[in-house]
């Protein structure tokens, strides 16, 4: 029993954080926000060169073969630096789905290799999300038709952009027609792939929400330490302190829930759905509170376009409902814990 | 990360479970806030001790079993999962115990710890005074060293001392340098409560029982050997204790997971009425998610401790988390019980002999004792987030 990360995993996270700190500074994000596509080929190239697109790709396809547990750390960094959806969606969520296809499935190895080297953008259209993130710049879309999984080239779909308050999110309604040529899985296998994909998408979002919460907390701590009123830093006032202490507490208790969910997913545990939903709920809650308390302690500055807080806040508001909103995830938790004979209470945190 | 228990850990769990199944009292014990219940609990503690299950994390030589913290968590899961009695001597065992292990002399450890593990000695805490609550550094009770250096003469008053009217000993802070102020010049003493000059006056608590007491000291002689740590270093020694209290040991996750399980059961058996209030289902789900998060955090912390990390100011997040969770769970139970919630234990129509009401009353104190939650928030803001004083 060891519910901690290895030194290697933690060192890797550190390295990713240092890389993104320079590559994805807030000024840079603002520039990208203002572009039509909302995407920067240059940032994308640097990220791929750093190997981040190859993390989930199996080793025999040119990747690093990292599991969900390592992604629980990675996604926090992606959230902390507000990296757009396209990276995690392709390098983690889509890579996971494609890697789970039977070896020998046409194009499987090709797609995985291209995810790893960053030369393909894949968007994922899971039915839980009414709109598809990054459908427009994608080369390939993974789309659902009932239980069927289709891999559809961008030219075969029509996309209609739908603007989000979070300018880092580029959402679209996708129109397409299923064809035999695009079908890659169906029936039981398709259903299992979509179920797993939903959990990966939710876990990825949960990790990003937690990273966003931490970022908003850090921004707020910096702000209240330097802003003065009544002759002292506002961070010395107890009402301000307590707002931020509450955020810190939420963030502290969300972390291990995220890690437990990642492990459940990586190990195909029967109770993984409820664990993932728990993580999504608790991380979303931490992020929303970090946003609310964050804007409060910033005063009017927090209500401006100019102060960076807004970018992280908007992303937190949006991601909270992505890959299953609260109602969806609460229903899954309820299904698990209100079921007859559910294994609850002391001693069931790691075993049925 | 490896979330499988080892064969040794599984065997330990099985052993604890089997022992509890064979030895749990057939009837619930009386409240330990009464003399009768207190003595029943003392007997139960003796039984645990004889099975070497009283203080599993203490070294064997001191009456423990030398378990690591994962095994301790397992023990707690089995203990609370079985609905076993509350631990009557835990303020001594969990607060003074670790302090003695860290700061006590060899002879103090031998003298105090085994008798504490067996509950032959029951311990009360003496921190608070009428004018030193949250501001514990305002302590004025004095302990002045005698001219020959053999003993302290203690004068003053402590208050809110839990179960002190039944206890054998009291530990706490006293001002040993009368010229000192605040955190300086305090010494940490163990005072026998049967010493001449000690007067204990019970205070009736919210539940109507004599759950805590005022303790008056009138020229009480306390041997210098009863000082734990160095003269004048009491604050430092006490802070270590307070850290443990706020931290893991005092409120193990199993206790709240057990309450959460009971709450889910209560809800399921009262859905016809409970579902009329749409907020209740949500609160029930949050009981499970909250207790589970607390347990996961404990396992994560224990793993980090095993790798050499130390619990710092983040211990304060624990205190806030469990006390608010406990309160929320009991509030939810009261909402589910509706008009039956107010009924006390001897009311024939009471549900589960008013166990939820008892818990609800005690949960009111959680955000107050062991350092109020406002004080914890100050600590988090200043020491964890680095905000200015
Ligand atoms: C059930 C129970 C058992 C207890 N057992 C023991 C025991 O065994 N031994 C013992 O020594 N003590 C014990 N206590 C006492 C406990 O430690 C104190 O109640 C606690 O430290 C708070 O002190 P106080 O009651 O004087 O409240 P006060 O300090 O008067 O506080 C009242 C309110 O003011 C707030 N406040 C005070 N100062 C600040 C500040 N700086 N910033 C923000 N808010 C502030 C508090 O948070 C609280 O909300 C027990 C208390 C209870 C309820």
XYZ file of N, CA and C in Angstrom, chain A residues 1-7 9 69 217 221 224-225 233 235-236 238 240-242 244-246 248-249 252-253 256-257 259-260 263 267 269 274-275 278 281-282 330-331 333-334 337-351, chain B residues 1-6 9-10 13 70 76-78 80-81 254 257-258 261 264 267-268 271 281-282 284-286 288-290 292-297 299-300 303-304 307 314 317-318 320-321 374 377-378 380-382 384-385 387-389:
348
model
N 0.848 -1.193 0.000
C 0.000 0.000 0.000
C 0.888 1.249 0.000
N 0.884 1.935 -1.096
C 1.670 3.175 -1.181
C 0.898 4.146 -2.075
N 0.229 5.080 -1.444
C -0.623 6.007 -2.187
C 0.134 7.314 -2.440
N 1.317 7.185 -3.027
C 2.101 8.381 -3.356
C 2.693 8.194 -4.757
N 3.247 9.253 -5.267
C 3.910 9.182 -6.569
C 5.385 8.855 -6.389
N 5.970 8.291 -7.426
C 7.409 8.030 -7.368
C 8.154 9.351 -7.571
N 9.408 9.362 -7.168
C 10.225 10.558 -7.385
C 10.297 10.894 -8.868
N 8.056 10.374 -11.160
C 6.813 11.014 -11.587
C 6.778 12.479 -11.152
N -2.432 7.378 -14.079
C -1.918 7.941 -12.828
C -0.950 9.079 -13.122
N -5.690 30.335 -6.931
C -5.279 30.564 -5.541
C -3.941 31.307 -5.514
N -3.259 34.929 -3.930
C -2.300 35.131 -2.832
C -1.316 36.237 -3.219
N -3.210 39.725 -3.086
C -3.568 40.295 -1.770
C -2.334 40.611 -0.932
N -1.209 40.033 -1.310
C 0.014 40.359 -0.573
C 0.554 41.724 -1.004
N -1.358 45.575 3.613
C -1.752 44.628 2.568
C -3.125 44.035 2.903
N -4.160 41.272 2.311
C -3.970 39.886 2.756
C -3.788 39.764 4.257
N -3.635 40.894 4.953
C -3.535 40.801 6.413
C -4.925 40.846 7.054
N -8.517 39.459 8.033
C -8.935 38.081 8.247
C -10.000 37.592 7.258
N -10.260 38.269 4.221
C -9.557 37.910 2.989
C -8.793 36.604 3.196
N -8.109 36.504 4.326
C -7.362 35.273 4.636
C -8.269 34.050 4.607
N -9.435 34.200 5.227
C -10.302 33.027 5.359
C -10.874 32.595 4.016
N -9.279 32.647 1.289
C -8.236 31.887 0.591
C -7.887 30.601 1.336
N -8.001 30.617 2.657
C -7.767 29.378 3.416
C -8.801 28.324 3.011
N -10.023 28.767 2.762
C -11.057 27.817 2.348
C -10.728 27.202 0.986
N -7.688 26.827 -0.201
C -6.545 25.927 0.012
C -7.030 24.584 0.563
N -8.022 24.628 1.460
C -8.535 23.389 2.040
C -9.216 22.541 0.961
N -6.551 20.950 -1.238
C -5.843 19.873 -0.530
C -6.616 18.558 -0.584
N -7.937 18.629 -0.341
C -8.720 17.393 -0.256
C -9.182 16.884 -1.619
N -6.078 13.963 -3.483
C -6.057 12.501 -3.368
C -7.258 11.820 -4.040
N -8.359 12.539 -4.150
C -9.535 11.956 -4.835
C -9.221 11.789 -6.321
N -6.263 11.355 -7.559
C -5.257 10.288 -7.709
C -5.903 8.906 -7.581
N -6.843 8.816 -6.656
C -7.525 7.530 -6.473
C -8.311 7.161 -7.734
N -6.025 5.940 -10.505
C -5.584 4.561 -10.258
C -6.701 3.575 -10.605
N -6.354 0.733 -13.539
C -6.404 -0.677 -13.178
C -7.753 -1.316 -13.501
N -10.717 -0.886 -12.421
C -11.518 -1.308 -11.267
C -13.018 -1.192 -11.570
N -17.626 5.672 -10.303
C -17.941 6.527 -9.157
C -16.697 7.296 -8.706
N -15.538 6.648 -8.780
C -14.303 7.338 -8.383
C -14.039 8.528 -9.298
N -16.530 11.255 -8.613
C -16.173 11.939 -7.374
C -15.074 12.968 -7.657
N -16.373 15.983 -9.534
C -17.189 16.867 -8.687
C -16.327 17.670 -7.725
N -15.397 17.008 -7.071
C -14.640 17.696 -6.020
C -13.651 18.695 -6.645
N -23.112 13.387 -10.322
C -23.800 13.051 -9.063
C -24.644 11.802 -9.238
N -25.281 11.698 -10.397
C -26.120 10.514 -10.637
C -25.254 9.256 -10.613
N -22.434 8.834 -8.907
C -22.074 8.567 -7.508
C -23.269 7.952 -6.790
N -24.439 8.517 -7.027
C -25.643 7.997 -6.365
C -25.882 6.537 -6.755
N -23.399 4.466 -4.625
C -23.483 4.348 -3.166
C -24.878 4.002 -2.659
N -25.896 4.254 -3.481
C -27.241 3.898 -3.016
C -27.660 2.503 -3.479
N -26.772 1.842 -4.220
C -27.104 0.493 -4.704
C -27.209 -0.473 -3.532
N -28.084 -1.479 -3.691
C -28.173 -2.500 -2.641
C -26.830 -3.211 -2.525
N -26.396 -3.396 -1.301
C -25.155 -4.132 -1.084
C -23.894 -3.374 -1.458
N -23.996 -2.061 -1.658
C -22.798 -1.281 -1.997
C -21.764 -1.411 -0.873
N -20.499 -1.553 -1.265
C -19.428 -1.677 -0.259
C -19.033 -0.285 0.196
N -19.589 0.143 1.320
C -19.350 1.496 1.818
C -18.683 1.440 3.163
N -18.159 2.580 3.571
C -17.690 2.704 4.933
C -16.248 2.310 5.107
N -15.795 2.271 6.365
C -14.379 2.024 6.637
C -13.915 0.728 5.993
N -12.731 0.744 5.421
C -12.167 -0.485 4.856
C -12.491 -0.691 3.393
N -13.273 0.204 2.800
C -13.629 0.013 1.390
C -13.048 1.092 0.481
N -12.070 1.793 0.970
C -11.488 2.862 0.159
C -10.637 2.294 -0.971
N -10.043 1.130 -0.708
C -9.187 0.519 -1.721
C -9.629 -0.877 -2.120
N -10.572 -1.431 -1.374
C -11.036 -2.779 -1.702
C -12.542 -2.799 -1.657
N 2.918 4.210 -6.993
C 1.598 4.030 -6.395
C 1.197 2.564 -6.516
N 0.867 1.981 -5.384
C 0.446 0.579 -5.380
C -0.612 0.457 -4.302
N -1.858 0.301 -4.722
C -2.945 0.382 -3.751
C -3.438 -0.984 -3.285
N -2.555 -1.972 -3.354
C -2.919 -3.282 -2.798
C -2.314 -3.394 -1.399
N -3.080 -3.962 -0.486
C -2.525 -4.233 0.842
C -1.589 -5.436 0.746
N -0.541 -5.425 1.551
C 0.391 -6.562 1.564
C -0.257 -7.724 2.318
N -0.431 -6.938 5.898
C -1.484 -5.982 6.253
C -2.854 -6.658 6.245
N -3.043 -7.546 5.282
C -4.328 -8.258 5.234
C -4.499 -9.167 6.438
N -5.455 -7.091 9.392
C -6.870 -6.715 9.326
C -7.747 -7.889 9.789
N 0.084 2.780 8.249
C -0.906 2.092 7.393
C -1.655 1.059 8.250
N -7.991 1.198 12.639
C -9.094 2.147 12.837
C -10.299 1.778 11.962
N -10.026 1.334 10.745
C -11.124 0.946 9.845
C -11.915 -0.215 10.437
N -11.184 -1.184 10.948
C -11.875 -2.336 11.540
C -12.607 -1.919 12.807
N -13.740 1.122 13.908
C -14.958 1.922 13.737
C -15.981 1.194 12.874
N -15.480 0.428 11.901
C -16.396 -0.322 11.042
C -17.235 -1.309 11.834
N -11.747 6.624 9.551
C -12.717 5.540 9.686
C -13.947 5.992 10.462
N -16.124 7.735 8.026
C -16.641 6.803 7.022
C -17.760 5.953 7.621
N -17.597 5.651 8.887
C -18.632 4.881 9.583
C -19.913 5.707 9.688
N -21.562 5.857 6.332
C -22.270 4.615 5.996
C -23.615 4.564 6.719
N -26.046 6.860 4.982
C -26.599 6.294 3.742
C -27.707 5.302 4.095
N -30.793 7.165 5.279
C -31.480 7.755 4.129
C -32.263 6.689 3.362
N -31.619 5.560 3.119
C -32.280 4.527 2.320
C -33.519 3.983 3.016
N -36.482 6.991 2.692
C -36.589 7.761 1.446
C -37.963 8.355 1.242
N -30.780 14.259 -0.580
C -30.014 13.260 -1.324
C -28.607 13.791 -1.615
N -28.543 15.032 -2.002
C -27.268 15.661 -2.282
C -26.353 15.628 -1.051
N -26.484 13.562 1.381
C -26.080 12.184 1.665
C -24.900 11.788 0.769
N -24.994 12.170 -0.504
C -23.871 11.878 -1.407
C -22.612 12.576 -0.915
N -22.778 13.803 -0.446
C -21.608 14.546 0.022
C -21.022 13.952 1.302
N -20.741 10.726 1.817
C -19.841 9.667 1.348
C -18.608 10.261 0.665
N -18.813 11.226 -0.236
C -17.654 11.777 -0.949
C -16.719 12.482 0.037
N -17.292 13.166 1.007
C -16.460 13.887 1.969
C -15.648 12.949 2.839
N -14.846 9.909 2.185
C -13.901 9.199 1.325
C -12.689 10.100 1.020
N -12.955 11.368 0.752
C -11.846 12.298 0.482
C -10.940 12.400 1.701
N -11.548 12.413 2.873
C -10.745 12.515 4.099
C -9.878 11.267 4.270
N -10.454 10.106 3.978
C -9.691 8.860 4.078
C -8.549 8.847 3.061
N -8.845 9.266 1.857
C -7.811 9.262 0.816
C -6.685 10.220 1.189
N -7.064 11.344 1.738
C -6.051 12.303 2.153
C -5.162 11.700 3.245
N -4.439 8.480 3.730
C -3.528 7.503 3.127
C -2.410 8.207 2.350
N -2.753 9.272 1.688
C -1.746 10.027 0.931
C -0.714 10.628 1.899
N 1.519 7.951 3.396
C 2.518 7.537 2.412
C 3.651 8.543 2.319
N 3.282 9.815 2.342
C 4.321 10.851 2.259
C 5.162 10.877 3.526
N 7.788 8.426 3.473
C 8.917 8.803 2.617
C 9.669 10.009 3.179
N -0.526 22.241 6.887
C -1.666 21.612 6.211
C -2.486 20.761 7.176
N -5.832 22.117 7.700
C -6.925 21.841 6.755
C -7.699 20.607 7.220
N -6.996 19.647 7.819
C -7.662 18.440 8.350
C -8.722 18.796 9.363
N -10.361 21.533 9.922
C -11.539 22.169 9.332
C -12.371 21.126 8.596
N -11.681 20.281 7.852
C -12.391 19.339 6.985
C -13.228 18.356 7.789
N -11.736 29.084 13.006
C -11.249 30.412 12.592
C -9.736 30.490 12.806
N -8.030 28.633 10.150
C -7.973 29.375 8.880
C -6.867 30.427 8.927
N -6.698 31.039 10.089
C -5.587 31.993 10.215
C -4.257 31.279 9.975
N -3.670 28.498 8.305
C -3.509 28.126 6.890
C -3.069 29.343 6.081
N -3.760 30.470 6.316
C -3.456 31.673 5.521
C -2.034 32.160 5.787
N -1.638 32.134 7.047
C -0.335 32.719 7.364
C 0.817 31.751 7.110
N 0.632 28.474 5.578
C 0.633 27.656 4.365
C 0.672 28.575 3.146
N -0.103 29.662 3.183
C -0.157 30.563 2.022
C 0.804 31.744 2.156
N 0.488 34.554 3.923
C -0.086 35.904 3.987
C 0.407 36.625 5.242
N 0.443 37.978 5.161
C 1.000 38.735 6.290
C 0.114 38.663 7.530
N 0.732 38.727 8.705
C 0.023 38.694 9.999
C -0.971 39.838 10.106
